[in-house]
Short mmCIF file of C-alpha atoms in Angstrom, two decimals:
data_model
loop_
_atom_site.label_atom_id
_atom_site.label_comp_id
_atom_site.label_asym_id
_atom_site.label_seq_id
_atom_site.Cartn_x
_atom_site.Cartn_y
_atom_site.Cartn_z
CA UNK A 1 -5.25 -3.73 -6.25
CA UNK A 2 -5.62 -1.36 -9.22
CA UNK A 3 -5.40 1.95 -7.40
CA UNK A 4 -2.21 3.73 -6.82
CA UNK A 5 -1.95 4.69 -3.18
CA UNK A 6 -0.62 8.19 -2.51
CA UNK A 7 -0.23 10.13 0.68
CA UNK A 8 -3.01 12.51 1.62
CA UNK A 9 -1.85 16.08 1.20
CA UNK A 10 -3.28 19.53 0.85
CA UNK A 11 -5.80 19.25 3.65
CA UNK A 12 -4.39 22.07 5.80
CA UNK A 13 -6.47 25.17 6.36
CA UNK A 14 -9.91 23.93 7.17
CA UNK A 15 -8.59 21.01 9.24
CA UNK A 16 -6.26 22.83 11.63
CA UNK A 17 -9.03 23.42 14.13
CA UNK A 18 -10.71 20.04 13.86
CA UNK A 19 -9.16 18.59 16.97
CA UNK A 20 -10.51 21.45 19.04
CA UNK A 21 -14.06 21.09 17.80
CA UNK A 22 -16.75 19.43 19.89
CA UNK A 23 -18.61 16.31 18.82
CA UNK A 24 -21.66 16.77 16.69
CA UNK A 25 -24.94 15.83 18.34
CA UNK A 26 -26.79 15.38 15.08
CA UNK A 27 -26.90 11.62 15.66
CA UNK A 28 -28.74 12.11 18.92
CA UNK A 29 -25.60 11.56 20.95
CA UNK A 30 -23.09 14.31 21.55
CA UNK A 31 -20.87 12.06 23.62
CA UNK A 32 -20.30 9.53 20.86
CA UNK A 33 -21.72 6.71 22.95
CA UNK A 34 -23.15 3.43 21.65
CA UNK A 35 -26.72 4.63 22.31
CA UNK A 36 -26.59 6.68 19.09
CA UNK A 37 -29.51 6.01 16.76
CA UNK A 38 -27.88 6.73 13.38
CA UNK A 39 -24.58 5.75 11.78
CA UNK A 40 -23.15 7.01 8.51
CA UNK A 41 -20.48 4.85 6.84
CA UNK A 42 -18.39 5.97 3.92
CA UNK A 43 -16.76 3.25 1.86
CA UNK A 44 -15.25 3.15 -1.61
CA UNK A 45 -16.96 1.48 -4.54
CA UNK A 46 -14.70 -1.53 -4.04
CA UNK A 47 -16.96 -2.68 -1.21
CA UNK A 48 -20.16 -1.77 -3.08
CA UNK A 49 -19.15 -3.66 -6.21
CA UNK A 50 -17.22 -6.61 -4.78
CA UNK A 51 -18.41 -7.51 -1.28
CA UNK A 52 -21.77 -5.90 -0.44
CA UNK A 53 -22.71 -9.03 1.46
CA UNK A 54 -19.93 -8.33 3.97
CA UNK A 55 -21.21 -4.78 4.49
CA UNK A 56 -24.72 -6.14 5.09
CA UNK A 57 -23.42 -8.68 7.56
CA UNK A 58 -21.71 -5.98 9.61
CA UNK A 59 -24.93 -3.89 9.53
CA UNK A 60 -26.97 -6.88 10.68
CA UNK A 61 -24.62 -7.59 13.59
CA UNK A 62 -24.82 -3.98 14.84
CA UNK A 63 -28.58 -3.70 14.43
CA UNK A 64 -29.09 -6.99 16.25
CA UNK A 65 -27.21 -5.60 19.24
CA UNK A 66 -28.79 -2.11 18.93
CA UNK A 67 -32.37 -2.51 17.62
CA UNK A 68 -33.66 0.56 15.84
CA UNK A 69 -30.28 1.85 14.74
CA UNK A 70 -30.28 3.21 11.19
CA UNK A 71 -27.11 2.69 9.14
CA UNK A 72 -26.56 4.80 6.06
CA UNK A 73 -23.89 4.00 3.47
CA UNK A 74 -22.27 6.29 0.96
CA UNK A 75 -19.88 5.03 -1.66
CA UNK A 76 -17.17 6.98 -3.42
CA UNK A 77 -14.54 6.49 -6.09
CA UNK A 78 -10.98 6.90 -4.96
CA UNK A 79 -10.38 10.15 -6.90
CA UNK A 80 -13.47 11.78 -5.36
CA UNK A 81 -13.50 10.59 -1.80
CA UNK A 82 -10.94 12.90 -0.22
CA UNK A 83 -12.28 16.04 -1.87
CA UNK A 84 -15.69 15.30 -0.40
CA UNK A 85 -14.22 14.34 2.95
CA UNK A 86 -12.10 17.48 3.22
CA UNK A 87 -15.19 19.59 2.59
CA UNK A 88 -17.45 17.76 5.07
CA UNK A 89 -14.85 17.71 7.87
CA UNK A 90 -15.12 21.49 8.02
CA UNK A 91 -18.82 21.15 8.88
CA UNK A 92 -20.88 19.33 11.51
CA UNK A 93 -21.96 16.65 9.03
CA UNK A 94 -18.95 14.34 9.24
CA UNK A 95 -19.51 10.62 8.60
CA UNK A 96 -19.00 8.22 11.51
CA UNK A 97 -16.81 5.71 9.62
CA UNK A 98 -14.64 6.50 6.62
CA UNK A 99 -12.48 4.25 4.46
CA UNK A 100 -8.96 5.57 3.76
CA UNK A 101 -6.10 4.28 1.63
CA UNK A 102 -3.44 3.39 4.15
CA UNK A 103 -1.02 6.00 2.80
CA UNK A 104 -3.77 8.61 3.05
CA UNK A 105 -4.07 8.21 6.80
CA UNK A 106 -1.03 10.15 7.92
CA UNK A 107 -2.00 13.62 6.71
CA UNK A 108 -5.37 13.35 8.45
CA UNK A 109 -3.92 11.99 11.69
CA UNK A 110 -1.40 14.83 11.82
CA UNK A 111 -4.19 17.37 11.47
CA UNK A 112 -6.32 15.77 14.19
CA UNK A 113 -9.11 14.73 11.86
CA UNK A 114 -9.63 11.26 13.35
CA UNK A 115 -10.59 10.15 16.88
CA UNK A 116 -8.16 7.91 18.77
CA UNK A 117 -9.33 4.30 19.16
CA UNK A 118 -8.63 1.58 21.70
CA UNK A 119 -6.89 -1.09 19.65
CA UNK A 120 -7.63 -3.71 22.28
CA UNK A 121 -11.34 -3.52 21.40
CA UNK A 122 -10.75 -4.81 17.85
CA UNK A 123 -10.41 -8.48 17.02
CA UNK A 124 -6.94 -9.61 15.89
CA UNK A 125 -5.39 -6.20 16.75
CA UNK A 126 -2.48 -7.93 18.48
CA UNK A 127 -1.69 -9.69 15.22
CA UNK A 128 -2.18 -6.84 12.73
CA UNK A 129 0.39 -6.92 9.95
CA UNK A 130 3.27 -4.61 10.85
CA UNK A 131 2.98 -2.37 7.84
CA UNK A 132 -0.78 -1.98 8.32
CA UNK A 133 -0.45 -1.32 12.03
CA UNK A 134 2.07 1.41 11.20
CA UNK A 135 -0.43 3.07 8.87
CA UNK A 136 -2.96 3.67 11.67
CA UNK A 137 -0.49 4.68 14.38
CA UNK A 138 0.71 8.21 15.03
CA UNK A 139 2.62 9.41 18.08
CA UNK A 140 1.92 6.05 19.82
CA UNK A 141 -1.86 6.37 19.41
CA UNK A 142 -4.16 4.30 17.20
CA UNK A 143 -6.42 6.27 14.87
CA UNK A 144 -7.78 3.57 12.59
CA UNK A 145 -8.28 -0.14 11.98
CA UNK A 146 -6.65 -2.02 9.05
CA UNK A 147 -9.30 -3.33 6.71
CA UNK A 148 -7.49 -5.35 4.04
CA UNK A 149 -4.20 -5.40 2.21
CA UNK A 150 -2.57 -5.94 -1.17
CA UNK A 151 1.06 -6.96 -1.50
CA UNK A 152 3.83 -7.07 -4.10
CA UNK A 153 5.30 -10.11 -5.78
CA UNK A 154 7.58 -11.06 -8.63
CA UNK A 155 5.93 -12.19 -11.87
CA UNK A 156 7.79 -13.91 -14.74
CA UNK A 157 7.13 -15.22 -18.21
CA UNK A 158 7.52 -18.98 -18.05
CA UNK A 159 7.92 -19.31 -21.83
CA UNK A 160 10.72 -16.69 -22.02
CA UNK A 161 12.59 -18.16 -19.02
CA UNK A 162 12.17 -21.70 -20.32
CA UNK A 163 13.60 -20.73 -23.72
CA UNK A 164 16.66 -19.47 -21.86
CA UNK A 165 16.96 -22.74 -19.98
CA UNK A 166 15.23 -21.73 -16.72
CA UNK A 167 12.48 -24.21 -15.86
CA UNK A 168 11.04 -22.82 -12.58
CA UNK A 169 10.67 -19.68 -10.52
CA UNK A 170 13.85 -18.63 -8.71
CA UNK A 171 13.93 -19.19 -4.94
CA UNK A 172 17.06 -17.14 -4.12
CA UNK A 173 18.45 -13.85 -5.39
CA UNK A 174 21.46 -15.64 -6.87
CA UNK A 175 19.11 -17.91 -8.81
CA UNK A 176 17.12 -14.89 -9.92
CA UNK A 177 20.06 -12.93 -11.28
CA UNK A 178 21.51 -16.06 -12.93
CA UNK A 179 18.19 -16.65 -14.68
CA UNK A 180 17.95 -13.00 -15.73
CA UNK A 181 21.46 -13.08 -17.12
CA UNK A 182 20.46 -16.07 -19.29
CA UNK A 183 17.28 -14.34 -20.45
CA UNK A 184 19.12 -11.10 -21.22
CA UNK A 185 21.81 -12.90 -23.22
CA UNK A 186 19.30 -14.86 -25.25
CA UNK A 187 16.87 -12.01 -25.96
CA UNK A 188 19.39 -9.18 -26.47
CA UNK A 189 19.43 -5.61 -25.25
CA UNK A 190 16.20 -4.58 -26.98
CA UNK A 191 14.52 -6.72 -24.37
CA UNK A 192 14.05 -6.05 -20.64
CA UNK A 193 14.92 -9.19 -18.79
CA UNK A 194 13.38 -7.35 -15.78
CA UNK A 195 11.22 -4.38 -16.58
CA UNK A 196 11.86 -2.19 -13.54
CA UNK A 197 10.79 1.48 -13.92
CA UNK A 198 13.55 3.57 -12.41
CA UNK A 199 11.28 5.93 -10.43
CA UNK A 200 9.36 3.09 -8.74
CA UNK A 201 10.24 4.00 -5.13
CA UNK A 202 8.11 1.22 -3.70
CA UNK A 203 10.45 -1.35 -5.31
CA UNK A 204 13.59 0.65 -4.59
CA UNK A 205 12.79 1.02 -0.92
CA UNK A 206 12.26 -2.74 -0.68
CA UNK A 207 15.92 -3.09 -1.59
CA UNK A 208 16.81 -0.47 0.99
CA UNK A 209 14.90 -2.19 3.78
CA UNK A 210 16.26 -5.57 2.67
CA UNK A 211 19.78 -4.22 3.22
CA UNK A 212 18.90 -3.01 6.73
CA UNK A 213 18.48 0.62 5.71
CA UNK A 214 15.42 2.88 5.86
CA UNK A 215 13.99 6.08 4.46
CA UNK A 216 14.19 7.86 7.81
CA UNK A 217 14.59 7.07 11.52
CA UNK A 218 12.97 8.57 14.59
CA UNK A 219 15.29 9.58 17.40
CA UNK A 220 14.16 11.49 20.47
CA UNK A 221 10.84 12.46 18.93
CA UNK A 222 12.46 13.81 15.74
CA UNK A 223 12.79 12.20 12.38
CA UNK A 224 16.06 12.12 10.49
CA UNK A 225 16.52 11.01 6.87
CA UNK A 226 18.59 7.84 6.54
CA UNK A 227 19.05 7.19 2.80
CA UNK A 228 22.76 8.00 2.86
CA UNK A 229 23.52 5.48 5.64
CA UNK A 230 25.86 2.59 4.58
CA UNK A 231 22.94 0.14 4.76
CA UNK A 232 20.61 2.26 2.63
CA UNK A 233 23.33 2.95 0.06
CA UNK A 234 23.93 -0.80 -0.16
CA UNK A 235 20.26 -1.31 -0.98
CA UNK A 236 20.18 1.49 -3.49
CA UNK A 237 23.29 0.14 -5.17
CA UNK A 238 21.67 -3.27 -5.53
CA UNK A 239 18.60 -1.53 -7.05
CA UNK A 240 20.83 0.39 -9.49
CA UNK A 241 22.47 -2.88 -10.56
CA UNK A 242 19.03 -4.21 -11.55
CA UNK A 243 18.19 -1.11 -13.55
CA UNK A 244 21.62 -1.05 -15.23
CA UNK A 245 21.68 -4.72 -16.22
CA UNK A 246 18.11 -5.65 -17.01
CA UNK A 247 16.06 -2.51 -17.64
CA UNK A 248 16.68 -1.24 -21.18
CA UNK A 249 13.65 1.02 -21.49
CA UNK A 250 13.12 4.65 -20.63
CA UNK A 251 15.06 5.36 -17.42
CA UNK A 252 12.81 8.29 -16.46
CA UNK A 253 9.58 6.31 -16.15
CA UNK A 254 7.52 5.43 -13.11
CA UNK A 255 5.46 2.27 -12.49
CA UNK A 256 2.02 3.61 -13.38
CA UNK A 257 1.80 1.83 -16.75
CA UNK A 258 4.02 -1.16 -15.92
CA UNK A 259 1.30 -3.72 -16.60
CA UNK A 260 0.68 -2.18 -20.00
CA UNK A 261 4.35 -2.27 -20.95
CA UNK A 262 4.56 -5.86 -19.64
CA UNK A 263 1.64 -6.81 -21.84
CA UNK A 264 3.53 -5.59 -24.90
CA UNK A 265 5.80 -8.61 -24.65
CA UNK A 266 9.24 -7.06 -24.39
CA UNK A 267 9.90 -8.00 -20.74
CA UNK A 268 10.75 -11.17 -18.95
CA UNK A 269 9.59 -10.25 -15.45
CA UNK A 270 8.29 -7.52 -13.18
CA UNK A 271 8.15 -6.84 -9.44
CA UNK A 272 4.92 -5.09 -8.56
CA UNK A 273 1.45 -5.27 -7.09
CA UNK A 274 0.07 -8.82 -7.16
CA UNK A 275 -2.68 -7.87 -9.65
CA UNK A 276 -0.33 -6.54 -12.34
CA UNK A 277 0.56 -9.85 -13.95
CA UNK A 278 -3.06 -10.89 -14.40
CA UNK A 279 -3.94 -7.44 -15.73
CA UNK A 280 -1.08 -7.60 -18.27
CA UNK A 281 -2.48 -10.93 -19.43
CA UNK A 282 -5.96 -9.50 -19.95
CA UNK A 283 -6.74 -9.71 -23.67
CA UNK A 284 -7.09 -5.98 -23.96
CA UNK A 285 -3.51 -5.53 -22.66
CA UNK A 286 -1.82 -8.70 -23.97
CA UNK A 287 -0.36 -7.73 -27.32
CA UNK A 288 1.43 -11.09 -27.68
CA UNK A 289 -1.56 -13.40 -27.28
CA UNK A 290 0.71 -15.62 -25.17
CA UNK A 291 0.57 -14.24 -21.66
CA UNK A 292 -2.54 -15.88 -20.27
CA UNK A 293 -0.92 -19.27 -19.71
CA UNK A 294 2.65 -18.07 -19.35
CA UNK A 295 2.72 -15.68 -16.38
CA UNK A 296 3.37 -16.82 -12.83
CA UNK A 297 3.78 -14.97 -9.56
CA UNK A 298 6.62 -15.79 -7.21
CA UNK A 299 7.88 -14.63 -3.85
CA UNK A 300 10.54 -12.04 -4.53
CA UNK A 301 13.91 -12.95 -3.01
CA UNK A 302 16.23 -10.22 -1.77
CA UNK A 303 20.01 -9.79 -1.97
CA UNK A 304 20.07 -10.32 1.82
CA UNK A 305 19.16 -13.99 1.39
CA UNK A 306 15.71 -13.49 2.78
CA UNK A 307 12.37 -12.67 1.10
CA UNK A 308 12.52 -8.98 0.19
CA UNK A 309 10.35 -6.73 2.39
CA UNK A 310 7.39 -5.45 0.37
CA UNK A 311 5.25 -2.33 0.68
CA UNK A 312 1.73 -3.21 1.77
CA UNK A 313 -0.98 -1.16 0.12
CA UNK A 314 -4.49 -1.40 1.42
CA UNK A 315 -7.32 0.30 3.23
CA UNK A 316 -8.01 1.40 6.79
CA UNK A 317 -11.22 2.48 8.53
CA UNK A 318 -11.23 5.57 10.70
CA UNK A 319 -13.70 7.50 12.88
CA UNK A 320 -13.72 11.26 12.30
CA UNK A 321 -13.24 13.28 15.47
CA UNK A 322 -16.51 15.10 14.80
CA UNK A 323 -18.56 11.89 14.72
CA UNK A 324 -21.43 11.89 17.20
CA UNK A 325 -21.50 8.10 17.28
CA UNK A 326 -17.90 7.06 17.98
CA UNK A 327 -18.66 4.02 20.08
CA UNK A 328 -21.19 2.68 17.61
CA UNK A 329 -18.79 3.42 14.79
CA UNK A 330 -16.12 1.35 16.48
CA UNK A 331 -18.58 -1.54 16.91
CA UNK A 332 -19.44 -1.43 13.23
CA UNK A 333 -15.77 -1.41 12.23
CA UNK A 334 -15.08 -4.42 14.45
CA UNK A 335 -18.05 -6.27 12.96
CA UNK A 336 -16.80 -5.51 9.49
CA UNK A 337 -13.10 -6.26 10.00
CA UNK A 338 -13.42 -9.09 12.56
CA UNK A 339 -12.93 -12.81 11.88
CA UNK A 340 -16.01 -13.28 9.70
CA UNK A 341 -15.22 -10.16 7.67
CA UNK A 342 -11.62 -11.16 7.14
CA UNK A 343 -12.69 -14.61 5.96
CA UNK A 344 -15.04 -13.01 3.45
CA UNK A 345 -12.38 -10.57 2.23
CA UNK A 346 -9.86 -13.35 1.76
CA UNK A 347 -12.44 -15.32 -0.27
CA UNK A 348 -12.61 -12.23 -2.56
CA UNK A 349 -8.84 -12.37 -3.24
CA UNK A 350 -7.64 -9.84 -0.64
CA UNK A 351 -4.93 -10.23 1.94
CA UNK A 352 -6.19 -10.09 5.55
CA UNK A 353 -5.27 -7.46 8.09
CA UNK A 354 -3.55 -9.91 10.47
CA UNK A 355 -0.79 -12.50 10.66
CA UNK A 356 -3.07 -15.28 11.98
CA UNK A 357 -5.28 -15.27 8.91
CA UNK A 358 -2.31 -14.70 6.63
CA UNK A 359 -0.81 -17.93 7.83
CA UNK A 360 -3.88 -19.84 6.65
CA UNK A 361 -3.45 -18.43 3.13
CA UNK A 362 0.12 -19.70 3.04
CA UNK A 363 -1.21 -23.25 3.15
CA UNK A 364 -3.30 -22.83 0.02
CA UNK A 365 -1.34 -23.09 -3.25
CA UNK A 366 -3.63 -20.53 -4.83
CA UNK A 367 -2.73 -17.83 -2.29
CA UNK A 368 0.63 -18.96 -0.92
CA UNK A 369 2.75 -16.60 -2.97
CA UNK A 370 1.16 -13.22 -2.06
CA UNK A 371 0.63 -14.36 1.53
CA UNK A 372 4.24 -15.44 1.97
CA UNK A 373 5.51 -12.27 0.31
CA UNK A 374 3.41 -10.08 2.65
CA UNK A 375 4.95 -11.58 5.78
CA UNK A 376 7.99 -9.34 5.39
CA UNK A 377 6.79 -5.78 4.88
CA UNK A 378 7.58 -2.11 5.41
CA UNK A 379 5.68 1.19 5.51
CA UNK A 380 6.51 4.85 5.07
CA UNK A 381 7.86 6.91 7.95
CA UNK A 382 4.94 8.05 10.08
CA UNK A 383 6.41 11.54 10.38
CA UNK A 384 4.34 14.74 10.36
CA UNK A 385 5.99 16.04 7.20
CA UNK A 386 5.97 12.82 5.18
CA UNK A 387 3.21 14.09 2.96
CA UNK A 388 5.44 16.95 1.86
CA UNK A 389 8.22 14.51 1.02
CA UNK A 390 5.88 12.57 -1.27
CA UNK A 391 4.43 15.73 -2.80
CA UNK A 392 7.92 16.91 -3.73
CA UNK A 393 8.74 13.47 -5.22
CA UNK A 394 12.09 13.42 -3.44
CA UNK A 395 12.55 9.67 -3.74
CA UNK A 396 11.58 9.57 -7.42
CA UNK A 397 14.02 12.36 -8.22
CA UNK A 398 16.79 10.58 -6.40
CA UNK A 399 16.09 7.30 -8.19
CA UNK A 400 16.00 8.91 -11.60
CA UNK A 401 19.33 10.61 -10.92
CA UNK A 402 20.82 7.23 -9.92
CA UNK A 403 19.22 5.26 -12.77
CA UNK A 404 20.23 7.68 -15.51
CA UNK A 405 23.74 7.99 -14.14
CA UNK A 406 23.35 11.70 -13.50
CA UNK A 407 24.60 11.28 -9.96
CA UNK A 408 26.29 8.56 -7.95
CA UNK A 409 24.24 6.61 -5.43
CA UNK A 410 26.02 8.33 -2.57
CA UNK A 411 25.57 11.87 -3.97
CA UNK A 412 21.92 11.34 -4.86
CA UNK A 413 21.17 9.82 -1.45
CA UNK A 414 22.83 12.71 0.40
CA UNK A 415 20.86 15.22 -1.67
CA UNK A 416 17.61 13.36 -0.94
CA UNK A 417 18.37 13.25 2.78
CA UNK A 418 18.91 17.00 2.81
CA UNK A 419 15.59 17.58 1.08
CA UNK A 420 13.76 15.20 3.42
CA UNK A 421 15.24 16.74 6.56
CA UNK A 422 13.92 20.16 5.59
CA UNK A 423 10.31 19.09 5.84
CA UNK A 424 9.88 15.74 7.55
CA UNK A 425 9.29 17.14 11.01
CA UNK A 426 6.98 19.97 9.82
CA UNK A 427 3.26 19.66 10.46
#
C-alpha cells in the first residue's frame, strides 16, 4: 500500500462537543434507524479506482433489502480526506460511513467523533486480525470495522545473494544474518547488505515486540511507557545491530523513500511494506535494469526464533456519531466488508480483515508470504495521548540517537519513556 499511515492529530477544538450533539435528522431519521432513506458513504479513491464493483455490490445488497434507499458516494484522496472530515463534523452534514486509515482512528475515537458499534453484527468479527481489531477499539468499545490490510515483509535481491553464495530466502534469523554477512563481505562497505533506515519505527518496534517488549502498557486504566524494560531494550539492541552492521547509508533517514533507494541498486534487502519491492523494480525506479526478475519477498524471521511481528497498515470504516442513519450505515459496512467483499478485496491483492480468510491465502504460493507474515502482528498503544507521541516523533528521535551512536540504547529508551509518559494519558 503506497500511502504512509499516520495518526490523526490536530482535530481538537471543533470536535470536543461532538459526543454531546444529537443525531442529525436530515436523512429522515433522527434515531439512526434502518428506515432511513438516504445514506452518504465517504471512501478514498482506492475504492473508486480499484474495486468499484465491490462498492456497487454493497449498494445493491442494501437497496435490495431497503427498496427506495438512495446511496451517495464521495471519494477523497488521502491528503484531503481528514481536512474535509474535520470541517463537516462540526456541522449537521456528517457522512454516514467514512473510511479511515487505521492509525487515524484513535484521535477521532478519543474525541467522540464516531458512534459505538456492536461488533457481533459484523461478519467475521470474532476472527478480525488482532492488529486491525485494536485499531477500532477504544476503552473496550468498538468504533469501526476493519476493511482491509497491508503487511510488511522482507525483500531480497536474488542475484546479489546468489553471487555471495546464498541460493534461497532465509528461513531463520541465523540464516538471515549469515547470508547478510556474506553479502556485506563480498560487496564491501559502500553497499548496504540490508538497507534499514534508522528512523523507521515500524521496523524497530517489530524487533521490540519480537523480544517480548512493547511501546507502552496499560495498567489500571493508565498507560505507562515500556521502552526501557529489559525486553524492549533487547529488541532495540537487536535493531541497532542491524543498523550498525548492514546499513551504511545516512543514519538520519526515515523510510519514506526506501523503495527509491532500493531501486538505485546499492542494497541487498529491505524490510518494509509488501508493495515496496515491486515498486522499486518499476522501470521508473529501477536504475539497475536488473530488479524486475531478481526481487523476491520472504517472511521476515525474528531473533526470537519466530516470524517477526509486523505492523499492519490498512483501512477501517466508521460511522460518525452525528449520522442520522446509523443502522443503515452498519448494514452497508457489513455488506461491503463481509465474506463476498473480502473475497473481492483479496482478488485485488489486499490482505483480508480476518484470520479465516487469511488462512486461505497462505495456501496460494502467490500470496503465502504476505499472508504468513501478517499472522503475527502488532499495533500502536490505543492510549488517548498516542497522537501527541507520534506528532512529537519520540520514537524516531530515540532511534536516530541509537543509530548514530549519540546515546546508548538504555539512555535513549529511558529518555523516550519520559517523553511518552508526559502525554500518553492526555486527551
